[in-house]
Tab-separated table of C-alpha atoms and ligand atoms in Angstrom:
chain	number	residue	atom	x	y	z
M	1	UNK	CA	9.433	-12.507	-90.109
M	2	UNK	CA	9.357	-16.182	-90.772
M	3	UNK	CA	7.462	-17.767	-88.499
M	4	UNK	CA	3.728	-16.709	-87.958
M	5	UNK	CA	3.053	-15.164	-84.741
M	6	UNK	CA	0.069	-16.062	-82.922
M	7	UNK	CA	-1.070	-13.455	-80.123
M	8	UNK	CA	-3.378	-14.998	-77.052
M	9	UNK	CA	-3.519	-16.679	-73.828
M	10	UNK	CA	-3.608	-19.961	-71.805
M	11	UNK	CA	-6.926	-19.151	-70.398
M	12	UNK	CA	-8.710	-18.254	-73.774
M	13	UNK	CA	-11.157	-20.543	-75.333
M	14	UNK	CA	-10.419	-19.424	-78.776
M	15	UNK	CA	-6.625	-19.069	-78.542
M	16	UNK	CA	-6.859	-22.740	-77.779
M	17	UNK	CA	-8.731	-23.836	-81.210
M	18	UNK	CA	-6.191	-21.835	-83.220
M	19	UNK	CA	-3.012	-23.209	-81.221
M	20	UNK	CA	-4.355	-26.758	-81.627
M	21	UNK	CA	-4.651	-26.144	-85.319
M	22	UNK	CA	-1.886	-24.354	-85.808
M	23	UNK	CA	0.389	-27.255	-84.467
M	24	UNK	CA	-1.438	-30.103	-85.518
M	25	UNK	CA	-0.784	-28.507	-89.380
M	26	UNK	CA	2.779	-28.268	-88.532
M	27	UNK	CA	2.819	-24.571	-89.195
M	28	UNK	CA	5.820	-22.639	-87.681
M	29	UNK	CA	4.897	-20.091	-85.239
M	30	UNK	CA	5.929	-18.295	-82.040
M	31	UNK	CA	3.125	-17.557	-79.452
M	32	UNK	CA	2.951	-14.161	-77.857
M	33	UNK	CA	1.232	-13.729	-74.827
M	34	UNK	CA	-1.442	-10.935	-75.385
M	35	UNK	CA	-0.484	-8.637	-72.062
M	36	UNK	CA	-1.723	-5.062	-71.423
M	37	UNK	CA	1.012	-3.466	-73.574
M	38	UNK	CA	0.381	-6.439	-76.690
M	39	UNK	CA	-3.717	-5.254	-76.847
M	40	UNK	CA	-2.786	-1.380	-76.491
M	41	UNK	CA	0.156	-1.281	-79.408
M	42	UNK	CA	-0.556	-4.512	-81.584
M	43	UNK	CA	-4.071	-5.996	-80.603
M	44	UNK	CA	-6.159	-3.202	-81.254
M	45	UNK	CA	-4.078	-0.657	-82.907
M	46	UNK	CA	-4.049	-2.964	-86.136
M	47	UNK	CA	-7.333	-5.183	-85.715
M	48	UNK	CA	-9.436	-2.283	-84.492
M	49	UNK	CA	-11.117	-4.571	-81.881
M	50	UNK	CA	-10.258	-5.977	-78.534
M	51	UNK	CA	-10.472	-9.882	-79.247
M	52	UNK	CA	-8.219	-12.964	-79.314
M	53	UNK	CA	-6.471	-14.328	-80.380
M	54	UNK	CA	-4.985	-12.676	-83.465
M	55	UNK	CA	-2.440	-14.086	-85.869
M	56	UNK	CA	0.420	-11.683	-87.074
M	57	UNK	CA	1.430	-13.903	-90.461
M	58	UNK	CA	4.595	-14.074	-92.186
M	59	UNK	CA	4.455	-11.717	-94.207
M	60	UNK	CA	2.898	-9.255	-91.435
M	61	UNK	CA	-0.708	-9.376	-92.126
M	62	UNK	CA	-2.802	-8.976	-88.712
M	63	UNK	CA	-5.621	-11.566	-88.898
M	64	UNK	CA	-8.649	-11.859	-86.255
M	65	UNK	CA	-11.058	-14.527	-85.875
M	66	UNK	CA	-10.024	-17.906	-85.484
M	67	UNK	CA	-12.841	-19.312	-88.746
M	68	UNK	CA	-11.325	-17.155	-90.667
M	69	UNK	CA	-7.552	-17.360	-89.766
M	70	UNK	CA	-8.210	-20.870	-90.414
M	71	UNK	CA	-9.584	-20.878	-94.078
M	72	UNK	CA	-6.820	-18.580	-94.562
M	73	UNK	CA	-3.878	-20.960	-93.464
M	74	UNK	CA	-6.007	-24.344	-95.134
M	75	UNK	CA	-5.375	-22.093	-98.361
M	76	UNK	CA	-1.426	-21.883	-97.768
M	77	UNK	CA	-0.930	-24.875	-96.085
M	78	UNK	CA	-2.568	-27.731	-98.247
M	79	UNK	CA	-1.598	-31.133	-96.506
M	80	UNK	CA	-4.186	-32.934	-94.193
M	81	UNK	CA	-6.453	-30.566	-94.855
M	82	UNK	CA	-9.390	-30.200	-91.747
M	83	UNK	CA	-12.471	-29.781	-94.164
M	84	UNK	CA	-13.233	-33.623	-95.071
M	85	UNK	CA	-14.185	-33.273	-99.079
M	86	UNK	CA	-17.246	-35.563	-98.816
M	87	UNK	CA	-20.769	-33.740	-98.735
M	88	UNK	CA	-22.232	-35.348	-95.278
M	89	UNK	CA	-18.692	-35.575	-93.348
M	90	UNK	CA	-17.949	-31.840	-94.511
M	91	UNK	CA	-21.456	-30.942	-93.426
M	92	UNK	CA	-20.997	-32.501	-90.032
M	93	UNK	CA	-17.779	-30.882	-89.446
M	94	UNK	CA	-19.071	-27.652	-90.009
M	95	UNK	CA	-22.136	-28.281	-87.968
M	96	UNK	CA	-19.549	-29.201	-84.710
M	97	UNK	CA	-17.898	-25.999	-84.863
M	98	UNK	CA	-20.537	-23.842	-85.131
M	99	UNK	CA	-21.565	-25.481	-81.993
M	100	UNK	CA	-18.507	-25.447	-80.002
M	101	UNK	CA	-17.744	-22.112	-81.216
M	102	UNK	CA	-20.737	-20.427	-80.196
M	103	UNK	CA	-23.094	-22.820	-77.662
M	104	UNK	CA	-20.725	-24.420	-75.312
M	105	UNK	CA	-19.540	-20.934	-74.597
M	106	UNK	CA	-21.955	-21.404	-71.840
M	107	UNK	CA	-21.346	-24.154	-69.554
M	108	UNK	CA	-17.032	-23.070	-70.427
M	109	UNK	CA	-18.654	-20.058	-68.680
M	110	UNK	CA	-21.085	-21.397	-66.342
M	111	UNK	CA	-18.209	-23.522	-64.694
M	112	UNK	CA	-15.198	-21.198	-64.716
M	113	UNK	CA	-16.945	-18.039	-63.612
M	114	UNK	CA	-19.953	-19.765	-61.333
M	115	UNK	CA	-17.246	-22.286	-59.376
M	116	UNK	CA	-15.494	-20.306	-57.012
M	117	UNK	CA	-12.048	-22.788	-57.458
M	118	UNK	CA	-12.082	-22.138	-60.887
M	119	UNK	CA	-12.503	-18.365	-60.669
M	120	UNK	CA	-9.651	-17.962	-58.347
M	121	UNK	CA	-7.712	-19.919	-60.677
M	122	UNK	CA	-8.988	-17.691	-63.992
M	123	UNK	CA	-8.564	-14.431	-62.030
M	124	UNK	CA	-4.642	-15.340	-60.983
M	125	UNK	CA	-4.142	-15.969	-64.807
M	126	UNK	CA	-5.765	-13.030	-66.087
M	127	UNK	CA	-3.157	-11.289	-63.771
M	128	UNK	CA	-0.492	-13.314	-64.750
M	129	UNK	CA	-1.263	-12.754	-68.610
M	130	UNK	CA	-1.946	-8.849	-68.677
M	131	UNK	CA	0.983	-7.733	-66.504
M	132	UNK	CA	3.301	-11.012	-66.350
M	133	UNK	CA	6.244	-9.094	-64.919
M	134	UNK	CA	4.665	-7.956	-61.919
M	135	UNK	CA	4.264	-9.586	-58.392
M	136	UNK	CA	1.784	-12.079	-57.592
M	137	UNK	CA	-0.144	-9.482	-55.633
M	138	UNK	CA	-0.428	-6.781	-58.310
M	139	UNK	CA	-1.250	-9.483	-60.370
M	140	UNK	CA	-4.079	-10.583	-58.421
M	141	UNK	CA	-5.505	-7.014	-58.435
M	142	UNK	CA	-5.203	-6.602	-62.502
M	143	UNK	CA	-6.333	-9.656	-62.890
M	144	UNK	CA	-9.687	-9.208	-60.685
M	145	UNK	CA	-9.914	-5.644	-62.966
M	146	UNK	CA	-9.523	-7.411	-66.498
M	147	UNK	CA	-11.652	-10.639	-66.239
M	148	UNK	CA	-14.455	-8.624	-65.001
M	149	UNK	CA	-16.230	-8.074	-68.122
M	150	UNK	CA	-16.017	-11.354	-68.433
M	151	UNK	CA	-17.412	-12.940	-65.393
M	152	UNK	CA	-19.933	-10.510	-66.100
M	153	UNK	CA	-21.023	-11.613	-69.223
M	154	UNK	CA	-23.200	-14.718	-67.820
M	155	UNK	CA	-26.287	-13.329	-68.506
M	156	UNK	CA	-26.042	-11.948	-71.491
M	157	UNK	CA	-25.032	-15.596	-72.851
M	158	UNK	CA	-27.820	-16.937	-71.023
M	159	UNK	CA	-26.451	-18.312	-67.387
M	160	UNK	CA	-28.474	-17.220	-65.005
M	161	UNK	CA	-30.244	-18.906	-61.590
M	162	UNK	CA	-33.080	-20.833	-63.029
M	163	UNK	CA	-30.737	-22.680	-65.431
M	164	UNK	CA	-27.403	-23.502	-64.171
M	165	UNK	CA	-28.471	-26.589	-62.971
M	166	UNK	CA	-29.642	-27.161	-66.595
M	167	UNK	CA	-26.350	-26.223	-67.983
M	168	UNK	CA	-24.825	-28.909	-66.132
M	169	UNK	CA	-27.068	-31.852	-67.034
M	170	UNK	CA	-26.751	-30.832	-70.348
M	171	UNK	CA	-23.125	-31.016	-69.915
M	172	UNK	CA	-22.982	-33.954	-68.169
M	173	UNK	CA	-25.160	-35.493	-70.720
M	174	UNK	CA	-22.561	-34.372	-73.544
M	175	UNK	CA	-19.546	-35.568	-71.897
M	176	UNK	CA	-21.631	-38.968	-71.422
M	177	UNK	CA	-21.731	-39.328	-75.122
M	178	UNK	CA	-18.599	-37.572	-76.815
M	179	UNK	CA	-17.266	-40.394	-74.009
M	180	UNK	CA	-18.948	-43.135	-75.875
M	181	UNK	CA	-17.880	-41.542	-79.171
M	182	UNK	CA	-14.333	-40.950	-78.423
M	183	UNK	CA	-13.993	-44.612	-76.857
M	184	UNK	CA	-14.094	-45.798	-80.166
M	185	UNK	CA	-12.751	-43.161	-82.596
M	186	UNK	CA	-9.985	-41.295	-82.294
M	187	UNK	CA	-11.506	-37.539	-83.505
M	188	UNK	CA	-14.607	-36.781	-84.467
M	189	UNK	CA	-14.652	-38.167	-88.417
M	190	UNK	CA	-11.678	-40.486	-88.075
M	191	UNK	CA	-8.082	-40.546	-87.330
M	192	UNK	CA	-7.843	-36.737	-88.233
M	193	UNK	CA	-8.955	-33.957	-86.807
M	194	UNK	CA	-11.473	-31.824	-88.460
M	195	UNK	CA	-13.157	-28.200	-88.054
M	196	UNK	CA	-15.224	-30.035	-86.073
M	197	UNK	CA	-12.259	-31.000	-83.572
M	198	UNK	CA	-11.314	-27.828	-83.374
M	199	UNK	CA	-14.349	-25.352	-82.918
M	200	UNK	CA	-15.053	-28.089	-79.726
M	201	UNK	CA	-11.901	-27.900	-78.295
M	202	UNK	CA	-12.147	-24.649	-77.239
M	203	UNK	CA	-14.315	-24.779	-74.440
M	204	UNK	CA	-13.183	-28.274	-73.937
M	205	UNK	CA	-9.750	-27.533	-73.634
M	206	UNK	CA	-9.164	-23.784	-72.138
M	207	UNK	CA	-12.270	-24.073	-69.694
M	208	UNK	CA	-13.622	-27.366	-68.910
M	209	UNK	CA	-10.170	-29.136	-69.094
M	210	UNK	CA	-8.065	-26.443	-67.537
M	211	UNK	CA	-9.317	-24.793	-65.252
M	212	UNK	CA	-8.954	-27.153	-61.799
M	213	UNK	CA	-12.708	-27.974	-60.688
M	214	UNK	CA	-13.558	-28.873	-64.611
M	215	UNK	CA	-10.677	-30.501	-65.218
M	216	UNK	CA	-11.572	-33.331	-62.331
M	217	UNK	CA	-14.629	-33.465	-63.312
M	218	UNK	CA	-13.811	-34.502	-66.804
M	219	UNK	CA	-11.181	-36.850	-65.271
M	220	UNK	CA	-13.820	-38.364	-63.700
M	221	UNK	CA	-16.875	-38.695	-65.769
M	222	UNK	CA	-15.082	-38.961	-69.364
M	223	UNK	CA	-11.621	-40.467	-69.288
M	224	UNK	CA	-11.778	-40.692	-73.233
M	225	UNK	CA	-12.989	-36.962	-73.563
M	226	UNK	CA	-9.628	-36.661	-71.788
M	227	UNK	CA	-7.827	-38.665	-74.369
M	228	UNK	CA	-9.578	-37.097	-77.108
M	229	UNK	CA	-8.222	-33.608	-75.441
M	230	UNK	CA	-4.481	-34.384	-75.116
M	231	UNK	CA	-4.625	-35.850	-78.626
M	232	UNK	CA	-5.422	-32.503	-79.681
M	233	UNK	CA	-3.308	-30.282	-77.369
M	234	UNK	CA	-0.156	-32.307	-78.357
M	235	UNK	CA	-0.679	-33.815	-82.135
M	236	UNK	CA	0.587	-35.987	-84.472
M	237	UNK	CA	1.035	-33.433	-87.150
M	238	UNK	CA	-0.480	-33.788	-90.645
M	239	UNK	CA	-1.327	-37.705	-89.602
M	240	UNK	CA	-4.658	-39.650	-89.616
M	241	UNK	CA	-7.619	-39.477	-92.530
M	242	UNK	CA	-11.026	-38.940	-92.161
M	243	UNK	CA	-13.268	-42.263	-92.484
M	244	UNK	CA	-14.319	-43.876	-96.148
M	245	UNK	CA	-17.262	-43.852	-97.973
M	246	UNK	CA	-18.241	-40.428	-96.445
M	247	UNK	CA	-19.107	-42.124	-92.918
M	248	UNK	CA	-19.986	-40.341	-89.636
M	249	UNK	CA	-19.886	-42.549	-87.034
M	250	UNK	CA	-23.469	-43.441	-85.011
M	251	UNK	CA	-21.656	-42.357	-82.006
M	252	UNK	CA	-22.210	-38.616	-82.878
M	253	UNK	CA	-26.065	-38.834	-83.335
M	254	UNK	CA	-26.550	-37.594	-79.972
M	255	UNK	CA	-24.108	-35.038	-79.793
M	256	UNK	CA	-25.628	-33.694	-82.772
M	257	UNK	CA	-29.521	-34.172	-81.701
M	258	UNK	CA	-28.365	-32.533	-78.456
M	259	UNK	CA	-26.810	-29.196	-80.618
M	260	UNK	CA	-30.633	-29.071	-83.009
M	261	UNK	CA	-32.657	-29.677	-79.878
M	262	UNK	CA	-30.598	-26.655	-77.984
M	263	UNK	CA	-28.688	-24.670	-80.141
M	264	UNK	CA	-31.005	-25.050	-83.507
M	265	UNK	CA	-33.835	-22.622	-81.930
M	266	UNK	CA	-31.422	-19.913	-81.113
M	267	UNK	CA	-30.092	-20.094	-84.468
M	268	UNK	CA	-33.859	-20.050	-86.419
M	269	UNK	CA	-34.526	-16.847	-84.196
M	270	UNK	CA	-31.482	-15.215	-84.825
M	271	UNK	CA	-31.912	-15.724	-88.121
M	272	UNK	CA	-35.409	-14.323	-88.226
M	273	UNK	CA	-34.026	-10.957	-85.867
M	274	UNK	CA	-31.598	-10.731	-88.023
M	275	UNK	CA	-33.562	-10.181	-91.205
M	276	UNK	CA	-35.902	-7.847	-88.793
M	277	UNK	CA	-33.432	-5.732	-87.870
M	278	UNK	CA	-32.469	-5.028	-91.300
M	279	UNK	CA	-35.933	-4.255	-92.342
M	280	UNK	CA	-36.428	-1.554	-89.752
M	281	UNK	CA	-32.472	-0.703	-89.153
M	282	UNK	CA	-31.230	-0.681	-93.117
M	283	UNK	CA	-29.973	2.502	-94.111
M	284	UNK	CA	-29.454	1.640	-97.811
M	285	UNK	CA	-25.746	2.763	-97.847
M	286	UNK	CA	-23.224	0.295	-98.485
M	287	UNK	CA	-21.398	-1.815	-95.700
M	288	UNK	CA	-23.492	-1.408	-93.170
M	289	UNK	CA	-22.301	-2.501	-89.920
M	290	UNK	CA	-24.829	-4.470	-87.765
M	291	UNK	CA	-24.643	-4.269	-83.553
M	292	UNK	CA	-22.996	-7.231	-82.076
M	293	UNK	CA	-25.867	-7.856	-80.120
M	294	UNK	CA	-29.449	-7.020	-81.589
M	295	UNK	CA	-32.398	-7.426	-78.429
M	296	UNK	CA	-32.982	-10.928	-76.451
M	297	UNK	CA	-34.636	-13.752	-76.724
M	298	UNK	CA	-35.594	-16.760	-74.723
M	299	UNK	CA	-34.147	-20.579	-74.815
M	300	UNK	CA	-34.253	-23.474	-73.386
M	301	UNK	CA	-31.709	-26.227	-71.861
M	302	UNK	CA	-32.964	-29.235	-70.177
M	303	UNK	CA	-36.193	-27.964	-69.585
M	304	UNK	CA	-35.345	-24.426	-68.390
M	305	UNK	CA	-35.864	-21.454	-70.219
M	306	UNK	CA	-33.784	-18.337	-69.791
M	307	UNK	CA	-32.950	-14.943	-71.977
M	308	UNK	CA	-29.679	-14.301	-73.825
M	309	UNK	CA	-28.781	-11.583	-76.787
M	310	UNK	CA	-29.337	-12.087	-79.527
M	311	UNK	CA	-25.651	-12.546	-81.164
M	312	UNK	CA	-25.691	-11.682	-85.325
M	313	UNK	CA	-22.240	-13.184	-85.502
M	314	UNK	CA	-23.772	-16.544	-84.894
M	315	UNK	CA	-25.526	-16.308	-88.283
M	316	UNK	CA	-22.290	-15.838	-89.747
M	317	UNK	CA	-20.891	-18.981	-88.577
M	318	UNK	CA	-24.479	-20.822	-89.955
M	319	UNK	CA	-23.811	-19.240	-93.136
M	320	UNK	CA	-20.645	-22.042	-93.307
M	321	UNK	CA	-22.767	-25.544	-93.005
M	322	UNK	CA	-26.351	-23.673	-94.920
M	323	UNK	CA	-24.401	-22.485	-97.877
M	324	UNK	CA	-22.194	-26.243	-97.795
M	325	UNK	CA	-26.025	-27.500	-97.385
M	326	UNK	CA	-27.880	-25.147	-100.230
M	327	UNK	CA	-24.611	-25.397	-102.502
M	328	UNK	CA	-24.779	-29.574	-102.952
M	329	UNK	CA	-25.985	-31.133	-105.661
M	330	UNK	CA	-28.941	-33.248	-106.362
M	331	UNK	CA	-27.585	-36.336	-105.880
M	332	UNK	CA	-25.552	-35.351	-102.616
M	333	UNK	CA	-28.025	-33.164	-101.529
M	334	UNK	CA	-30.998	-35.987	-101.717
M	335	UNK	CA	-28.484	-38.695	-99.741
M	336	UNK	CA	-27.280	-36.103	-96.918
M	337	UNK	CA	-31.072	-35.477	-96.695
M	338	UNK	CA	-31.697	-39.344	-96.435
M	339	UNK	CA	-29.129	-39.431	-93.450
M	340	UNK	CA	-30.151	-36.201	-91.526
M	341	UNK	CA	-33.766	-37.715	-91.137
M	342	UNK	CA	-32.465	-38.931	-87.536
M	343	UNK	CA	-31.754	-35.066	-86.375
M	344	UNK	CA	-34.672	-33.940	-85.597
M	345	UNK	CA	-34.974	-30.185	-86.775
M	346	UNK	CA	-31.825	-30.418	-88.780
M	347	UNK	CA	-33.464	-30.598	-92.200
M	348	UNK	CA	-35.892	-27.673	-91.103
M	349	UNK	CA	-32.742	-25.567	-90.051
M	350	UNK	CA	-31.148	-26.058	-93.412
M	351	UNK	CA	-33.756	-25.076	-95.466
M	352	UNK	CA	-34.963	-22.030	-93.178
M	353	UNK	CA	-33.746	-19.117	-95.653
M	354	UNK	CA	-31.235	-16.512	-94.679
M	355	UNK	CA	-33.066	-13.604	-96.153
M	356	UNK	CA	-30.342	-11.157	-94.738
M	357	UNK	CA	-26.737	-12.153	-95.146
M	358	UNK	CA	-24.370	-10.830	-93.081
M	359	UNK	CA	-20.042	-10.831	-93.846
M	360	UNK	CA	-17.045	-9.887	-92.000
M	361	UNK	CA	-15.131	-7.007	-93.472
M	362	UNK	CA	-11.888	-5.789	-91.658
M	363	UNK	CA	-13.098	-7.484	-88.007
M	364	UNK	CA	-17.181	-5.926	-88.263
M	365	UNK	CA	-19.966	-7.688	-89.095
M	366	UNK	CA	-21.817	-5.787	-92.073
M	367	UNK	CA	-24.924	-6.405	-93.583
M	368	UNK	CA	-24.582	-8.322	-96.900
Z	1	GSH	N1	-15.180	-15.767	-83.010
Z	1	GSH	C1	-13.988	-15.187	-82.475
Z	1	GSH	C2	-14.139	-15.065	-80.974
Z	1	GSH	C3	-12.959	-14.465	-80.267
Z	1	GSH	C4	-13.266	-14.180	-78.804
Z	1	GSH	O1	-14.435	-13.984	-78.420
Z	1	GSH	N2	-12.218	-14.174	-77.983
Z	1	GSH	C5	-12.384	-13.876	-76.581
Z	1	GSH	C6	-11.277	-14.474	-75.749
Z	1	GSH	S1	-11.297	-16.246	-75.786
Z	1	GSH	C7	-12.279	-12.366	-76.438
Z	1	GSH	O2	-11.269	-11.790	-76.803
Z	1	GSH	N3	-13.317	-11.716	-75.945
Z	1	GSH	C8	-13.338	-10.291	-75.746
Z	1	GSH	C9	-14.735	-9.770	-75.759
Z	1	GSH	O3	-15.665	-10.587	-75.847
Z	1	GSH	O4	-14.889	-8.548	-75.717
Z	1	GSH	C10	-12.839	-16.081	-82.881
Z	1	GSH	O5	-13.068	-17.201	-83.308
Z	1	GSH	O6	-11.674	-15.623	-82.852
């Protein structure tokens, strides 16, 4: 082969980060649409797991996870690289993906699977991608079949009655500023995309700018979230730099405060249950795997508190901005410090210990 091959869909959040960064690095590749017949003899037969998307590289290595696929191509494919090399941009960058990786999951949920004009729309192309040959009826019928599991997934991320309405003022809120941000900067550090970019386009791009009722919405209420979006979905390749002198604009403060004052908590705890269930669950043999979900606990968005699992896989994206945090120097350590003092909980986040580690070994999670 000589051109990577990168296995997913339209409608997935994920597939979405990797395409975006997969074309906005100029890296050759031909997109295959992950159908019944792709997950049965490629998908799981050489991943072991039922996720997307997956990149098949050159040379015929089958990758998963879309962190991961990444710091593997930033390795072979040097130019504009999307980690910024100063200590508080890098930081920051990290920080955004973690929380458009694994936090605005929810409203990209809440909206497609809680709207009724966005489910029809998801359902018709869950048909559409797991039996594309078929007709529009059968397709229908599949696609009701596969996107069950995740329609019903809501309340195990947390979406439930008492907070919907919470999800979308937070939502609305965020759209309000990454408006304000994007008005005036072009990606999130600069004229280049980061990590940052990417973990939040995502949900921003698959779900809340695709699907039909989201997509108007966003029209409507954040023009330059808009921009910001089609600027990523169709790139200047390897163009742009990230902002001297190590600045992060002001225009992010909020976005950030809003990910410590929601996200942060859920992180501390799942830290804590993590190290917990390794105390009671350790076995003492190597490579232990851990469960990809590991009890509840309670949040809270906007005011309302709900339950969601408790997600170990989370921790391992923390791991990326704690060990960039713990691994700085004195002297960049004390001046990231100095500028995180407006982030309330940031500092105390960083500096909470990760007693239990946890890695990814061939697609599992594993205790460290
Ligand atoms: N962290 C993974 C997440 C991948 C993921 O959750 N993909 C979704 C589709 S967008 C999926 O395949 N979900 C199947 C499941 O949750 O069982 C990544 O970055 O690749």
């Amino acid at each position: 082969m000589t051109k990577h091959q990168l296995i997913g869909a339209e409608v997935s959040l994920y597939t979405g980060k990797l395409r975006c960064y997969l074309q906005y690095k100029k890296i050759p590749f031909d997109e295959v649409v992950a159908s019944g017949e792709v997950y049965r003899d490629t998908i799981i037969a050489r991943t072991g797991v039922r996720y997307i998307p997956v990149l098949i590289t050159d040379d015929d290595q089958a990758l998963q996870d879309t962190t991961e696929i990444i710091d593997y191509l930033e390795r072979r494919y040097v130019e504009a690289p999307v980690y910024p090399s100063t200590p508080f941009q890098k930081l920051i960058a990290l920080l955004l993906e973690v929380y458009g990786d694994e936090w605005l999951v929810i409203p990209a949920m809440h909206y497609r699977w809680n709207i009724e004009e966005n489910k029809d729309f998801a359902v018709a192309e869950f048909g559409r991608t797991s039996v594309p040959d078929a007709s529009a009826e059968e397709q229908l019928i599949v696609g009701k079949k596969m996107s069950g599991p995740f329609a019903g997934s809501l309340p195990v991320l947390g979406v439930s009655d008492t907070n919907t309405k919470a999800i979308e003022t937070s939502y609305l809120g965020l759209l309000k500023e990454l408006d304000r941000h994007f008005k005036a900067t072009p990606f999130l550090l600069g004229t280049r995309p980061c990590i940052g970019d990417f973990g939040l386009i995502g949900p921003l791009y698959a779900h809340l700018y695709r699907d039909p009722y989201s997509g108007r919405l966003m029209q409507e209420q954040a023009p330059n979230v808009v921009a910001w979006v089609n600027r990523m979905i169709n790139p200047d390749p390897l163009t742009g730099d990230f902002l001297p002198d190590d600045q992060v604009p002001e225009t992010l403060m909020p976005v950030l405060q809003r990910m410590f004052r929601e996200q942060g908590p859920v992180i501390r705890s799942t830290l804590d249950r993590v190290a917990e269930w390794a105390s009671v669950n350790a076995d003492g043999k190597a490579e232990q795997e851990i469960s990809r979900a590991i009890g509840s606990h309670t949040f809270t968005v906007e005011g309302a508190e709900a339950e969601r699992l408790v997600f170990p896989y989370c921790q391992w994206m923390w791991q990326r901005p704690y060990d960039c945090y713990q691994g700085m120097n004195e002297e960049n350590r004390t001046t990231v410090e100095r500028r995180l003092a407006v982030l309330p909980g940031a500092l105390e986040l960083l500096r909470h210990p990760v007693t239990q580690r946890v890695v990814r070994k061939n697609n599992r999670l594993l205790l460290g």
